[in-house]
Coordinates of C-alpha atoms in Angstrom, one line a residue:
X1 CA 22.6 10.7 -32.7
X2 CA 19.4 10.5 -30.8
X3 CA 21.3 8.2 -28.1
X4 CA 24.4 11.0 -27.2
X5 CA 21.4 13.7 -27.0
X6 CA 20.1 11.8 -24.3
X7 CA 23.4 10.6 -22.9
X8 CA 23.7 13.2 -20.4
X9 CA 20.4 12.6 -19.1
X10 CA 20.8 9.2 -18.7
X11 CA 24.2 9.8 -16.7
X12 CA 22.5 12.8 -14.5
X13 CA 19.9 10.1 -13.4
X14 CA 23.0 7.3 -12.7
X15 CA 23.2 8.3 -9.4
X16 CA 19.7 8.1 -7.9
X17 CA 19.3 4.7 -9.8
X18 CA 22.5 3.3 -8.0
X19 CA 21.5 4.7 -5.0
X20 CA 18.1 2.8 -5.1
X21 CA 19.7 -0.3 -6.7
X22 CA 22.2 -0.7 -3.4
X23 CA 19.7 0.3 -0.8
X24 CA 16.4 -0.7 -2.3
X25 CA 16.9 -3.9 -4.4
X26 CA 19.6 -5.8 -3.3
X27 CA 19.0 -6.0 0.4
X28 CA 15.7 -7.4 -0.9
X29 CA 17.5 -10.6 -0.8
X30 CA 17.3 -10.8 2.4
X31 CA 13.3 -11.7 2.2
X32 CA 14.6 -15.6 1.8
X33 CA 15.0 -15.2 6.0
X34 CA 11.5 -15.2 6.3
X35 CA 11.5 -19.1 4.8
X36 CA 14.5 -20.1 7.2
X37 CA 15.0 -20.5 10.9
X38 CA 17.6 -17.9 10.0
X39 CA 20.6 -17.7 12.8
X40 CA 23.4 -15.1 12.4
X41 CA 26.0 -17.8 12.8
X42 CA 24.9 -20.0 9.9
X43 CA 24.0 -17.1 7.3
X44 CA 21.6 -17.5 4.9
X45 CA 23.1 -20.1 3.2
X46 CA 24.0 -22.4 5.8
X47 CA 20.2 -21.9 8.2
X48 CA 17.8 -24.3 8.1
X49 CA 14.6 -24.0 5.5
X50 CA 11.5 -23.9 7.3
X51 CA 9.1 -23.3 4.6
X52 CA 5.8 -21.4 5.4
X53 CA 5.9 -22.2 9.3
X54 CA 6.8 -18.7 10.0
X55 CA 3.6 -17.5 8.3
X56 CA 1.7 -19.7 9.9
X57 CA 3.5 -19.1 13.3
X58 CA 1.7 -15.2 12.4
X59 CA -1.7 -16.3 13.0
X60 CA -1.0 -18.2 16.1
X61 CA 1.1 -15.7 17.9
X62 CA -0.9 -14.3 20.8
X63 CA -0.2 -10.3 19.9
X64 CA -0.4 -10.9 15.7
X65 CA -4.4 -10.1 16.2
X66 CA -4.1 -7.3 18.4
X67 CA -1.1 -5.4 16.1
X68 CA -2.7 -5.6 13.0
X69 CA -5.7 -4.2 14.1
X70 CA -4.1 -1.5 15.8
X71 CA -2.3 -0.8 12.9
X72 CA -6.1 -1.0 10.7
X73 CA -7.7 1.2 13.1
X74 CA -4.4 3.8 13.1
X75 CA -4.3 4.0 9.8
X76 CA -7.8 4.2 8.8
X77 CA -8.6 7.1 10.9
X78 CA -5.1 8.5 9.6
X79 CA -6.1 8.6 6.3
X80 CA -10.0 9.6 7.0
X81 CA -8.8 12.6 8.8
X82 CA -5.8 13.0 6.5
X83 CA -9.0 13.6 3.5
X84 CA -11.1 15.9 5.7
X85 CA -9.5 18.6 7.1
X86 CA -7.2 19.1 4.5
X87 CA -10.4 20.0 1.7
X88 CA -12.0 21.7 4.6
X89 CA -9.2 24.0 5.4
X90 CA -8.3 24.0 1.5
X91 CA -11.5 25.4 1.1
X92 CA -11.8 28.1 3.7
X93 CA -8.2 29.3 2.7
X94 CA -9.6 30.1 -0.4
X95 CA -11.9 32.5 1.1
X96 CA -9.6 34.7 2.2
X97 CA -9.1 37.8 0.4
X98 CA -6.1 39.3 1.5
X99 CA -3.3 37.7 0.2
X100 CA -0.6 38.5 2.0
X101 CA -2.4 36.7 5.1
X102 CA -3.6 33.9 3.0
X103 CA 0.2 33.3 2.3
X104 CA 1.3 33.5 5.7
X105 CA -1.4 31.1 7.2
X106 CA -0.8 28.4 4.4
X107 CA 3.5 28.7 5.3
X108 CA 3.0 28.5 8.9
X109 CA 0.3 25.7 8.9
X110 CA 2.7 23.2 6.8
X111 CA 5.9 23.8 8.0
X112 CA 5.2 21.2 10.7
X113 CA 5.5 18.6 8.1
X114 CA 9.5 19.6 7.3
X115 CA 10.3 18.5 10.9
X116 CA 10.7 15.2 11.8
X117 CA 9.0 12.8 14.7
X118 CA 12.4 12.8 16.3
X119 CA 12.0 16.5 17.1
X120 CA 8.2 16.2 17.4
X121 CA 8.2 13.3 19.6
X122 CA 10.5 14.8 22.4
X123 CA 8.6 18.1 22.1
X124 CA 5.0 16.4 23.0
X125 CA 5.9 13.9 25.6
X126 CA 7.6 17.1 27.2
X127 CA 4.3 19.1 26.6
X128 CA 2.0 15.9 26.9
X129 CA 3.7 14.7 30.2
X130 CA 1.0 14.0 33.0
X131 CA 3.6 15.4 35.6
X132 CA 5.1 18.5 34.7
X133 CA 3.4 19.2 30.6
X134 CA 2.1 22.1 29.6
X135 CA -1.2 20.9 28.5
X136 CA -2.0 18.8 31.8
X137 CA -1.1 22.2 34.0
X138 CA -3.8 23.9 31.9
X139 CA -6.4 21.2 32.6
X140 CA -5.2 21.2 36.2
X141 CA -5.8 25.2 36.4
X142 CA -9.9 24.4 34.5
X143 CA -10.5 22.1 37.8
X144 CA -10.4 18.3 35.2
X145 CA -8.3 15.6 36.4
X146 CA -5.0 15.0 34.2
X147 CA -5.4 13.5 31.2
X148 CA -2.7 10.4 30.3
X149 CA -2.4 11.2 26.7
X150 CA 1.0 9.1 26.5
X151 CA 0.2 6.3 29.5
X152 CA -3.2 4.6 28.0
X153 CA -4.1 3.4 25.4
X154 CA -7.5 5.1 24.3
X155 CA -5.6 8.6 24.6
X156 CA -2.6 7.6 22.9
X157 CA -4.7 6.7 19.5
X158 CA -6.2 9.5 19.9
X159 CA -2.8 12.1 20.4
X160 CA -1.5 9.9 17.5
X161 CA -3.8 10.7 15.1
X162 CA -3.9 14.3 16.2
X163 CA -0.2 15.3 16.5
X164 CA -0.4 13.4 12.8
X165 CA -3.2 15.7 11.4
X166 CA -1.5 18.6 13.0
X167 CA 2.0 17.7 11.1
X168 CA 0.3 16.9 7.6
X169 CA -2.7 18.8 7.1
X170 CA -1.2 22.3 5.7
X171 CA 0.9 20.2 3.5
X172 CA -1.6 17.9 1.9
X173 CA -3.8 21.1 1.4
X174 CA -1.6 22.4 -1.2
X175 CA -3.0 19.5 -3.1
X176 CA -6.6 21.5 -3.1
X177 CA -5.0 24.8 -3.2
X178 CA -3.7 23.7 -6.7
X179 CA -6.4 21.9 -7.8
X180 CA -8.9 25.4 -6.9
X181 CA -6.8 27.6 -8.7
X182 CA -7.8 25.4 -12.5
X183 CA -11.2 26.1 -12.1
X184 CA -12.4 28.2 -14.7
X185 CA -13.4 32.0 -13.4
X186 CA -16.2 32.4 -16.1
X187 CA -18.3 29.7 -13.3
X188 CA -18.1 31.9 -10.9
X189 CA -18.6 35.1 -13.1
X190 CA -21.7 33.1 -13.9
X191 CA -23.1 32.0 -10.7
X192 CA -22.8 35.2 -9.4
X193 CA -24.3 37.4 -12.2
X194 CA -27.4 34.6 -11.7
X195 CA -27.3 35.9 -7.7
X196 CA -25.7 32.8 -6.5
X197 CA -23.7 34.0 -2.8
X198 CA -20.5 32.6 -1.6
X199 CA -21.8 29.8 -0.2
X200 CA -24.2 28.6 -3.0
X201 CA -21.0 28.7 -5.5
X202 CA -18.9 26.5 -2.9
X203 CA -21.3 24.3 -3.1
X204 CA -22.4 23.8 -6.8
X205 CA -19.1 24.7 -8.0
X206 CA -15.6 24.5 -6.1
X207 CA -16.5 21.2 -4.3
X208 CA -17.8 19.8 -7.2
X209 CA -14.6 21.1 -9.1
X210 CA -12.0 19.3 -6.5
X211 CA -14.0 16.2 -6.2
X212 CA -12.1 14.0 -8.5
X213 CA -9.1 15.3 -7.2
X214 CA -10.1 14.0 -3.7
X215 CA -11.6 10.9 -4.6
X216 CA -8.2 10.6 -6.5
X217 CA -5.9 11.2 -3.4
X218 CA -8.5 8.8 -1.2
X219 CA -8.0 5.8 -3.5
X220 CA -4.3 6.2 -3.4
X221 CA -4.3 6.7 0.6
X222 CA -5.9 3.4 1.3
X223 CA -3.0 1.3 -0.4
X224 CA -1.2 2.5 2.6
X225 CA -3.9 1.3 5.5
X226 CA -1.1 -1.1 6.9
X227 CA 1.2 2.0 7.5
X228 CA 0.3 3.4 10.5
X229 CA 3.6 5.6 10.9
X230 CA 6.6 3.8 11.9
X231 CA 8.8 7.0 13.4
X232 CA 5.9 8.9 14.7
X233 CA 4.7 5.7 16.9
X234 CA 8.8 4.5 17.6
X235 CA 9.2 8.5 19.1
X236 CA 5.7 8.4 21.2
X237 CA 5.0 5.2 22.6
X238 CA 5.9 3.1 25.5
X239 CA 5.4 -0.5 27.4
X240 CA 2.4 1.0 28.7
X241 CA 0.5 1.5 25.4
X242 CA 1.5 -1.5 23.6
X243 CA -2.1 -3.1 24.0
X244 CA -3.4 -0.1 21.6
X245 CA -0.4 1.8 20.4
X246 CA 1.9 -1.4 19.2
X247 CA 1.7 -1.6 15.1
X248 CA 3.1 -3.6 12.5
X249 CA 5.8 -2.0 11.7
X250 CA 6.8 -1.3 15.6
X251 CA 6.1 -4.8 16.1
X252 CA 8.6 -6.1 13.5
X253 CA 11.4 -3.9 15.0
X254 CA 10.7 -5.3 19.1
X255 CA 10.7 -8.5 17.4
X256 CA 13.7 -8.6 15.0
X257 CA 16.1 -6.2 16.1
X258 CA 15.5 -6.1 19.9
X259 CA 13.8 -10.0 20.6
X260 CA 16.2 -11.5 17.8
X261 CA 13.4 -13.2 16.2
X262 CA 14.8 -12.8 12.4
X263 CA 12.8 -14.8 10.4
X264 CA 9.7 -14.0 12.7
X265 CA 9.3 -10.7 11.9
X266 CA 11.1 -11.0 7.9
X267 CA 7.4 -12.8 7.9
X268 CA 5.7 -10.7 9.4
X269 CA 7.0 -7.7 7.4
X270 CA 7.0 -9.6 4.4
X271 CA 3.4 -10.2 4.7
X272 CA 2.7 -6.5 5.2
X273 CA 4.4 -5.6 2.1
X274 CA 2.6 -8.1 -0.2
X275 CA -0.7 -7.1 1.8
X276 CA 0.3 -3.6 1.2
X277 CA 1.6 -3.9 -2.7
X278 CA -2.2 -5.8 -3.4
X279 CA -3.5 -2.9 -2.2
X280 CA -1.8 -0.3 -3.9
X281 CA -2.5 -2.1 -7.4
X282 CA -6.2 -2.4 -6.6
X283 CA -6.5 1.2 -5.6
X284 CA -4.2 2.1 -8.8
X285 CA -7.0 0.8 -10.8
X286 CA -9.7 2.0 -9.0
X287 CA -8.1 5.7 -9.8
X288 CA -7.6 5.0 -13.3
X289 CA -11.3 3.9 -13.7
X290 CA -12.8 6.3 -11.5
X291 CA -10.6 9.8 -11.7
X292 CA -8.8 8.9 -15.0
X293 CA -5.2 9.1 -13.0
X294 CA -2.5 7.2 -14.6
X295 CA 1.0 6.9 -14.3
X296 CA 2.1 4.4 -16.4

């Protein structure tokens, strides 16, 4: 009786479990390439094994070095931005009185994160562009030289990380927005009948009050420090930032899809993943212990 009450449940979620089963799992047969000198012609079956000499080959390859620590340093400042100005803005949107405009800022500052780097990326190399973009006319008119935001490498971190704080911010703040609204009014009722301001209940009570909640969302961030953002680099960069710009994940692509390299970069991302899985469980733990989040 218990099992044809739940049936339909079970048969609602079929769907989503096929579709993950198909596109998620089984193609993860495919990670036996990495341990070949995989050629199209032989298949997996037929290709020579070459045990861990493709790892190894990782360490030795002249750009390895240079990728993942693009990727580190992408990532890191990614997810260190990602923290701040979210709970900053979090908490100056809560300021606001009127509603109606508190609303309307919050809609219009995360609707950048419903479009995707395909649209983004053509609009800021248009806007971006050292010949004809808006922004470099601007700093042309102030009297500064034209600034190569998409041409070297320093710059292109640096728009990167931006244009990605820009996209994400207004959506991650609804984190802080939701996690402002369960503190209890009677603390401010409190504070203020003891002559505590505005700014003296911020401080002993709202940031206190969110604190687990961004220590929570920081732990979880830094499982993903080797994903530097694989469509928003693949839409923005170029040969001539490869030196600073290239990542892992960009890497993998020149290398298996357009160099032919197979079991190369199967490695390569292979090693990311477990890298990146490690990670994850550490930081799972770390939340568990430390902000009492569980899943499981």
């Amino acid at each position: 009786m218990k099992w044809r009450r739940s049936f339909p449940l079970h048969l609602l979620v079929l769907p989503s479990v096929l579709f993950v089963l198909i596109f998620q799992y089984i193609p993860m047969g495919g990670i036996v390439i990495a341990f070949q000198d995989y050629k199209p012609w032989l298949g997996i079956r037929h290709s020579a094994w070459v045990g861990w000499e493709n790892f190894e080959y990782i360490f030795t390859y002249p750009d390895s070095k240079q990728v993942i620590v693009n990727t580190l340093i992408i990532a890191f400042f990614k997810i260190v931005a990602g923290m701040i100005v979210p709970f900053t803005f979090a908490l100056l949107l809560n300021e606001i009185r009127l509603v109606i405009f508190k609303r309307s800022v919050q809609t219009l500052v995360y609707l950048p994160h419903f479009l995707s780097w395909v649209i983004l990326g053509g609009i800021l190399t248009d806007i971006l562009s050292i010949n004809n973009g808006l922004v470099n006319q601007f700093v042309s008119w102030l009297g500064f030289e034209q600034i190569p935001f998409l041409q070297d490498g320093s710059w292109f971190r640096f728009t990167v990380i931006l244009s990605d704080i820009w996209k994400e911010f207004g959506f991650s703040t609804i984190i802080y927005l939701a996690a402002l609204t369960a503190i209890n009014p009677s603390l401010y009722e409190a504070a203020e009948t003891d002559g505590a301001g505005r700014w003296k209940q911020t401080i002993h009570i709202t940031i206190p009050s969110i604190l687990p909640i961004a220590a929570l969302v920081g732990t979880l961030a830094l499982g993903n420090i080797l994903n530097a953002g694989f469509d928003q680099i693949m839409n923005l960069y170029n040969p001539l930032v490869y030196n600073k710009g290239d990542i892992i994940d960009t890497f993998v692509y020149r290398q298996g899809i357009l160099g032919s390299q197979f079991s190369f970069s199967t490695a390569f991302g292979l090693f990311k993943s477990v890298i990146s899985m490690t990670l994850i469980v550490v930081f799972y733990r770390l939340a568990y212990k430390y902000a009492n989040y569980r899943l499981f």
